XYZ file of C-alpha atoms in Angstrom:
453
model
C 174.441 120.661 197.214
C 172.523 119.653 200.225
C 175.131 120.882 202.026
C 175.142 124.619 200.732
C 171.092 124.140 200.844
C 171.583 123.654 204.583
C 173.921 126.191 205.750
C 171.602 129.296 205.781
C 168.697 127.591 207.205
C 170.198 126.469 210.165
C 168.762 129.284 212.171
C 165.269 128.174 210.884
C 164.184 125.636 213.333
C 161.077 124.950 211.625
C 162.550 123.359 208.608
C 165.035 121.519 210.247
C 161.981 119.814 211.853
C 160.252 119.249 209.404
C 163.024 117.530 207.675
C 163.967 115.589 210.664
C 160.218 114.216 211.232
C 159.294 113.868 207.319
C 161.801 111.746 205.890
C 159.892 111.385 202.961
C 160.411 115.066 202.503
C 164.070 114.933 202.845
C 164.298 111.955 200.552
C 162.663 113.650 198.293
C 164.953 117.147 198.665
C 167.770 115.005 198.295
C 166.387 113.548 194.608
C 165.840 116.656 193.544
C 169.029 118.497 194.553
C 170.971 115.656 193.088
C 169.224 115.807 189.444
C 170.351 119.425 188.645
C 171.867 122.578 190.170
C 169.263 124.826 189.618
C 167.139 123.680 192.438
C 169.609 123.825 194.504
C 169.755 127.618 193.890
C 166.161 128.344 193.630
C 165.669 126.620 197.317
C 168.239 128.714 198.512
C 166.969 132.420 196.890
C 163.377 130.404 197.974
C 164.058 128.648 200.999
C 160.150 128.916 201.889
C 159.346 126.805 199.174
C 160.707 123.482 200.767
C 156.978 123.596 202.077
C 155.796 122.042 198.725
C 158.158 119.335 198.758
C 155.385 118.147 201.648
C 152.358 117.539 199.187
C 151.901 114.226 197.608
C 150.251 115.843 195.109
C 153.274 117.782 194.167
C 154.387 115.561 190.816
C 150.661 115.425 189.849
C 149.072 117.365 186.977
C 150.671 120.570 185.109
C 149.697 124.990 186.216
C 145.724 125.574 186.758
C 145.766 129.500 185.876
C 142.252 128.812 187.128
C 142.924 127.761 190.716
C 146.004 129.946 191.086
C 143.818 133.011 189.882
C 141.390 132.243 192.632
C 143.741 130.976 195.230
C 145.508 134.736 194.971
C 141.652 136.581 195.105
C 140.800 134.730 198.271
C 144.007 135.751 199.808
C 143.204 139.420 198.628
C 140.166 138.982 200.301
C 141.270 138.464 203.040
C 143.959 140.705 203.560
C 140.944 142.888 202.952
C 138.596 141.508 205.592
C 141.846 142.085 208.146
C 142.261 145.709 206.730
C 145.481 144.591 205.923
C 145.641 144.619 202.239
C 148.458 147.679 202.126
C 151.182 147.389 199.491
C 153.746 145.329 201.225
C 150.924 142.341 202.128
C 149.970 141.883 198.595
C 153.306 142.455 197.256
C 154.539 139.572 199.467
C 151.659 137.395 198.841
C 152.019 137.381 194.633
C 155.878 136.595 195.014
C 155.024 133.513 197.447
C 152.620 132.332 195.035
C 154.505 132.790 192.019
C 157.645 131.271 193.710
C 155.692 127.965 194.929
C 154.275 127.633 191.220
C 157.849 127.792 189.739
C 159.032 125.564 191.790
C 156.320 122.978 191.420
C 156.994 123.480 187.917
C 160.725 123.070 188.641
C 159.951 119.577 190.206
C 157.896 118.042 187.495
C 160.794 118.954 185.121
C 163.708 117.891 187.025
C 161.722 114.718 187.636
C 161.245 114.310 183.815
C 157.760 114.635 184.135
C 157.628 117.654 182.063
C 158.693 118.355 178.174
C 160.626 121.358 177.158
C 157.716 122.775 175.716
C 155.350 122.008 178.544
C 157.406 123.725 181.070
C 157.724 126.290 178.789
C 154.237 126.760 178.397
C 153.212 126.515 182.550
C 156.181 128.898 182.699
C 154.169 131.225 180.331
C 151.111 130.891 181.841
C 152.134 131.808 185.235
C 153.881 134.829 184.120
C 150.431 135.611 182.138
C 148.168 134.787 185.373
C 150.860 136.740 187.704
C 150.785 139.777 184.855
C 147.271 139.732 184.974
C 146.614 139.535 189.032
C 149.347 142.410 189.670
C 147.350 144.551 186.878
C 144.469 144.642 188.947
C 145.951 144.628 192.646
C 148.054 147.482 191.131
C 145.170 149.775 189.687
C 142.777 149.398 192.862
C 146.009 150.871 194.443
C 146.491 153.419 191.671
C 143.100 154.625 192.783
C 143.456 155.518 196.220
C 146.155 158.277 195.030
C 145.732 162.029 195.661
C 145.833 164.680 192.968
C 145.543 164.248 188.798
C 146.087 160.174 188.294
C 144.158 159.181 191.424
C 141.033 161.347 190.196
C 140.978 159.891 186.514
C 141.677 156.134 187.901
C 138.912 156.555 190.854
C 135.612 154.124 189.657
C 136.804 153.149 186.819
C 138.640 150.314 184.616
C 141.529 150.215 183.239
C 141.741 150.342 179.770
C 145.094 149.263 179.510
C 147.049 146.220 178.214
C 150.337 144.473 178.622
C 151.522 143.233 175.381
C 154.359 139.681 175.429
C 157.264 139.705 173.200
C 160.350 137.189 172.780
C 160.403 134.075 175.163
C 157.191 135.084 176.847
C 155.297 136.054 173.562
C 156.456 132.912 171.974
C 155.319 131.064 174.840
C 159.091 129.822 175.702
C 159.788 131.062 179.022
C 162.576 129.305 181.042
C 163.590 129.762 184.648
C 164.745 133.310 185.513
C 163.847 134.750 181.811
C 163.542 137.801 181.678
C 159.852 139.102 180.399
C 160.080 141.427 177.393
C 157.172 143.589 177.328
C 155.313 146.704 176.117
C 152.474 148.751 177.922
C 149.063 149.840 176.053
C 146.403 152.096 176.760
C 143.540 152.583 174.845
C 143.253 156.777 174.199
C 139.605 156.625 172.019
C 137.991 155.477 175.280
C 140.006 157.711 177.294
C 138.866 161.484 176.675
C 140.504 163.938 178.696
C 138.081 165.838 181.454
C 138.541 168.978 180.792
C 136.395 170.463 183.509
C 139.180 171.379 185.864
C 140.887 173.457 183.321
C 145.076 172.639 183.646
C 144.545 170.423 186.972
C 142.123 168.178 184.474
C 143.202 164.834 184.739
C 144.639 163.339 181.442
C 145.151 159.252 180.285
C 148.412 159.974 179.887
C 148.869 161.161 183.531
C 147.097 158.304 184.975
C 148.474 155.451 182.852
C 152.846 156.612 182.968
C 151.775 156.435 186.902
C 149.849 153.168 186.630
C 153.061 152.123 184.205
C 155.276 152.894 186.773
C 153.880 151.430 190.001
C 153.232 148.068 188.008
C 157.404 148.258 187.070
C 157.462 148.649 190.544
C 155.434 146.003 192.016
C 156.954 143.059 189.390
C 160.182 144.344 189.858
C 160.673 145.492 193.443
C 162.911 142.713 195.593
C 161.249 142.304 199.018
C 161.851 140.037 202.243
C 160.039 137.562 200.106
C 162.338 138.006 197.027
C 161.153 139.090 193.477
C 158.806 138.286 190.830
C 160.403 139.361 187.161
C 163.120 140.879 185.519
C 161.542 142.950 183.111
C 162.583 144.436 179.772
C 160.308 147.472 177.982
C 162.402 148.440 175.327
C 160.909 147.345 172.662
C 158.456 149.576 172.945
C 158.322 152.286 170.072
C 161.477 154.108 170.435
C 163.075 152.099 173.020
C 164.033 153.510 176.099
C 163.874 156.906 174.894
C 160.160 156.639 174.306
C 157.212 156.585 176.678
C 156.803 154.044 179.021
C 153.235 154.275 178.255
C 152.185 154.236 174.707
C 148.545 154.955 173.397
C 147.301 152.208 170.800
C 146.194 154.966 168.433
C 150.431 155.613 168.048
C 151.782 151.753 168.532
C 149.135 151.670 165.734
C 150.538 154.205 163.596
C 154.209 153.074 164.365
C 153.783 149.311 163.424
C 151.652 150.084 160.250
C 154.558 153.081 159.125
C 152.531 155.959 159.007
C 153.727 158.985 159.481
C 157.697 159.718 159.532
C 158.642 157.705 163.381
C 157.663 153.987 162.284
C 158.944 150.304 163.185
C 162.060 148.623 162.323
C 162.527 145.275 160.378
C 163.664 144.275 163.547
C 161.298 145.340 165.237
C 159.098 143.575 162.725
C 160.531 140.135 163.353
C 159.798 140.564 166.813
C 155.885 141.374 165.860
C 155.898 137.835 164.656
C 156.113 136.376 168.039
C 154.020 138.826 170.204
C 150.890 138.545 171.823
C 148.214 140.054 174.690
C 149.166 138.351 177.687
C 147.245 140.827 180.111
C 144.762 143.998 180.742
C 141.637 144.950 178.739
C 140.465 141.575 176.764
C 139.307 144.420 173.742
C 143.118 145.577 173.558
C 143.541 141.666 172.755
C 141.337 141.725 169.442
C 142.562 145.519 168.513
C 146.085 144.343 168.850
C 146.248 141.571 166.947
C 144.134 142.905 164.284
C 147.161 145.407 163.725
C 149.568 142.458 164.161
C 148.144 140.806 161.313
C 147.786 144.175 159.271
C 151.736 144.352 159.465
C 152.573 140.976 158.804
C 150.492 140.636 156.243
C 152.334 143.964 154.550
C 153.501 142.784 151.191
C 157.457 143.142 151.014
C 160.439 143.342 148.763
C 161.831 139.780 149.201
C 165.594 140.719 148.623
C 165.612 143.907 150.668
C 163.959 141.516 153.366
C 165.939 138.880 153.275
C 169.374 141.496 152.931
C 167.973 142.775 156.131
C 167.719 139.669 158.156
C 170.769 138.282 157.117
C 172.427 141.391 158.147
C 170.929 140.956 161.715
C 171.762 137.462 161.931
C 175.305 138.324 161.305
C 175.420 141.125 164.129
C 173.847 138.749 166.469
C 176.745 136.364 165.610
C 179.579 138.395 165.743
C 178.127 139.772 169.095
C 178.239 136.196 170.308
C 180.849 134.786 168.314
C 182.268 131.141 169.637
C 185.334 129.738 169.153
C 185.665 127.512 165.682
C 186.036 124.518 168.548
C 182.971 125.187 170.173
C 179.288 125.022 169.288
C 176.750 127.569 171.250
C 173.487 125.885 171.279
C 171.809 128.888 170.439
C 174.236 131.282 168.703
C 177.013 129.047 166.407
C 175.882 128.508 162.658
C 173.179 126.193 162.591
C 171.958 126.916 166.490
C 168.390 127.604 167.401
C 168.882 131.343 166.390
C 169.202 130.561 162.439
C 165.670 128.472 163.036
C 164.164 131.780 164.762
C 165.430 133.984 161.777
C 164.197 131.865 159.194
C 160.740 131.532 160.397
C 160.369 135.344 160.952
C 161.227 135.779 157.701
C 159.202 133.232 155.882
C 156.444 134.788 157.911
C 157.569 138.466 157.236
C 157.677 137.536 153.412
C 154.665 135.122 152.830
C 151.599 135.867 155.169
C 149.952 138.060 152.876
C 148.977 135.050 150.542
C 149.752 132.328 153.581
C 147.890 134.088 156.017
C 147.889 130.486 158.518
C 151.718 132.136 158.824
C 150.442 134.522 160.973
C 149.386 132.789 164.350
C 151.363 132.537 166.936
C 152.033 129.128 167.418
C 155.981 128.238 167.640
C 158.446 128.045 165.232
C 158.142 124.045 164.927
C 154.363 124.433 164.006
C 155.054 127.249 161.421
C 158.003 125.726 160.180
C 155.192 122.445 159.523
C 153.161 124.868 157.901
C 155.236 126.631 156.036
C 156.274 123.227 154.213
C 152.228 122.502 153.868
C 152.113 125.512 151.764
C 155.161 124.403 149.833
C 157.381 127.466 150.599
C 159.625 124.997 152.195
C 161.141 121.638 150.327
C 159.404 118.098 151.926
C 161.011 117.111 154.827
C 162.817 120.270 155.356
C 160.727 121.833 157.780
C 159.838 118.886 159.409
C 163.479 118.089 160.045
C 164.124 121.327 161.304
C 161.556 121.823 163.828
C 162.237 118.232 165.058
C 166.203 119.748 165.176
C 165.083 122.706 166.940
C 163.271 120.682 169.260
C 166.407 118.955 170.380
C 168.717 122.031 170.741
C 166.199 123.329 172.725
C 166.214 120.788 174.983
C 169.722 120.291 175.148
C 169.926 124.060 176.209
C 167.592 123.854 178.352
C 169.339 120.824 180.432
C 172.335 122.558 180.580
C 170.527 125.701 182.136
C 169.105 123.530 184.305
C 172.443 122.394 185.633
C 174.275 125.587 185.258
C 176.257 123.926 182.809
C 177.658 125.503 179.583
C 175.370 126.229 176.841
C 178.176 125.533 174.140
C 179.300 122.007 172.790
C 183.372 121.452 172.608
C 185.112 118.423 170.941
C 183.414 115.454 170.411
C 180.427 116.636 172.279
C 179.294 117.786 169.226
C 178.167 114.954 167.525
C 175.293 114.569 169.388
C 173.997 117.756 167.325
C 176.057 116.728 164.081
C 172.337 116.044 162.365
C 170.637 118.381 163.964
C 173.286 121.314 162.993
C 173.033 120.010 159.117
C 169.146 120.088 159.142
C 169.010 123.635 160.134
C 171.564 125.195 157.647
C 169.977 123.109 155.444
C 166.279 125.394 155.887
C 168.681 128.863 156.498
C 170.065 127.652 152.552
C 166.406 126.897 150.967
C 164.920 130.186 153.028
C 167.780 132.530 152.221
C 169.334 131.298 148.719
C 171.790 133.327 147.564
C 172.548 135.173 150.543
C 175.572 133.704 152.562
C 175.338 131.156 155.376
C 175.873 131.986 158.734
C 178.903 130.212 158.802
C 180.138 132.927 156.286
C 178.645 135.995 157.641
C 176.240 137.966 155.776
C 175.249 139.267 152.033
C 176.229 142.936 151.569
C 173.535 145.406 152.061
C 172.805 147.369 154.801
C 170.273 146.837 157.616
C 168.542 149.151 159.804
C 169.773 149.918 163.358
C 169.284 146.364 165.116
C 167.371 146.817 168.629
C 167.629 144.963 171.871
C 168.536 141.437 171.095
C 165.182 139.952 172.408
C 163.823 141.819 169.320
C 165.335 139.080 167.129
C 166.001 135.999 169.580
């Protein structure tokens, strides 16, 4: 691995010396390419990054969205100060922040320093502080445009949100995970001017171009590399919708008024969203209508018909082989634990309303036998299980290794397998086990699969 690390940077005499005259630095390179494979790629998409591996203080303490917020506005001020602070300068700088974070992330994991669920949640947080930093460096740029966005942006704040779903809302993030997210603006603050007749600038106008050029500036791949893959189709009506939608209709669509309204699907995937970015008021306004919809009293059968129906299109769409077990995927993966807490919390927040917060699936699972909806020992056993096939996944992601079990492998899950069908049998009686497919009954069109997963 060193090896294929080395290759491209021979050119760069700079490393090469600084490997040669710190050989703490290349002993430590060395650990850390020989621990996993992932490093081993990121240094090589991120060869700039080897910098880090020249701080002491590189193992110590876990992300400060704090001191990486104001480490990137003292660089903006600067750039400023120079009268350099054009589009590619801070477009550069964000991705060579964000990339050293990951990877001192990366190191405090490979190193074992780090749970799951801590890396997970620095993970999250960066992508939050990053979100929130390329929001405003975005707008300020928005501003300086000619003709109907740039005079309804000029002087003014945005009021405008980025909302998380799947692995970010849930606070799960991994390495290279995609972000699955939907844009807000707020239209009752944002009147139309309507002094210019036509040529009047509109909210719309402005925020599908502010929409845009922030797709743009997380997405774009420069000589520095990239910051996100990013997903927006769970936004109401997918990719054939707006890019942009105004909280008055994401409003409307989530609560099922009118004759265009949300999914069960797209439901489940409510339970595990969250403001991550924008307009802290959006925050409070969302999750007041998160809670309105989760807290919507439902028919329990037609529910449950409906989520076992997903679960079984999920599974046929990643069916493994009756020798294997997929982590994630195979009866009794991490996906039956994610489909039983959306329902539980789908079915029973409106008289368990601690069902609502977004916390994890292991801490609502721990509630949800609190409240008795679950049998003792059940939930517990599960989360604990879920813990484990998390991690498990996430080691094997790590070292580019397989996410499916074969042979005798398997018995390292054999208890943790049991103790999730065992909560998909108490959750869903009656309706068949994912290991038999699904109870007849039809479900609605099933979205992207972040919507579920």
């Amino acid at each position: 691995r060193f090896i294929e690390w080395l290759n491209p940077l021979l050119r760069r005499d700079s490393y090469l010396s600084m490997l040669a005259e710190r050989p703490e630095v290349l002993k430590r390179l060395l650990r850390l390419l020989g621990l996993a494979r992932w490093p081993s790629r990121y240094l090589m998409a991120h060869p700039g990054v080897i910098d880090e591996l020249a701080d002491p203080r590189l193992q110590e303490g876990r992300f400060e969205r704090r001191a990486y917020l104001k480490d990137l506005d003292d660089r903006h001020r600067a750039w400023e100060r120079a009268g350099q602070a054009d589009e590619e300068s801070l477009l550069d700088t964000l991705r060579r922040a964000h990339h050293s974070e990951v990877f001192r992330t990366l190191v405090r994991d490979v190193e074992g320093q780090l749970t799951v669920e801590q890396a997970a949640d620095d993970l999250s947080a960066l992508a939050d502080a990053t979100l929130d930093v390329t929001l405003r460096w975005a707008w300020s740029h928005l501003q300086q445009r000619p003709g109907k966005q740039g005079l309804y942006a000029v002087g003014r704040d945005f009021n405008f949100a980025i909302i998380a779903y799947g692995k970010l809302g849930g606070k799960e993030l991994g390495y290279g995970s995609d972000l699955d997210i939907v844009f807000l603006y707020d239209d009752s603050t944002d009147e139309p001017d309507t002094s210019q007749g036509p040529d009047s600038p509109s909210p719309i106008d402005a925020y599908l171009a502010f929409a845009r050029k922030l797709v743009t500036w997380l997405t774009l791949r420069t000589a520095t590399g990239e910051l996100f893959d990013i997903d927006t189709a769970l936004r109401p009506n997918g990719n054939s919708g707006l890019l942009v939608t105004s909280f008055q209709s994401f409003d409307d669509y989530q609560r099922q008024r009118g004759s265009n309204t949300a999914w069960t699907w797209e439901h489940q995937a409510l339970t595990r969203a969250r403001w991550c970015a924008g307009r802290a008021e959006l925050a409070t306004r969302f999750e007041e209508t998160r809670r309105a919809v989760l807290a919507t009293v439902r028919d329990p059968d037609a529910l449950r018909q409906e989520v076992v129906a997903m679960r079984e299109r999920l599974r046929e769409a990643h069916a493994a082989s009756d020798d294997d077990f997929d982590l994630k995927y195979s009866p009794g993966g991490m996906i039956d634990v994610e489909f039983a807490v959306q329902y539980l919390v789908l079915s029973r927040s409106h008289d368990h309303p601690e069902l609502m917060d977004n916390v994890g699936n292991i801490a609502l699972l721990w509630r949800a036998e609190q409240a008795g909806l679950l049998p003792e020992g059940v939930g517990a056993q599960a989360g604990q299980a879920y813990r484990e096939l998390r991690r498990l996944q996430h080691r094997a992601r790590l070292d580019e290794a397989p996410t499916k079990l074969s042979g005798g492998a398997q018995g390292a899950v054999t208890v943790h397998r049991a103790a999730v069908l065992a909560l998909w049998r108490h959750v869903f009686a009656g309706a068949a086990t994912p290991a038999t497919g699904a109870s007849a009954g039809a479900a609605s069109t099933p979205g992207p699969a972040a919507a579920a997963a």
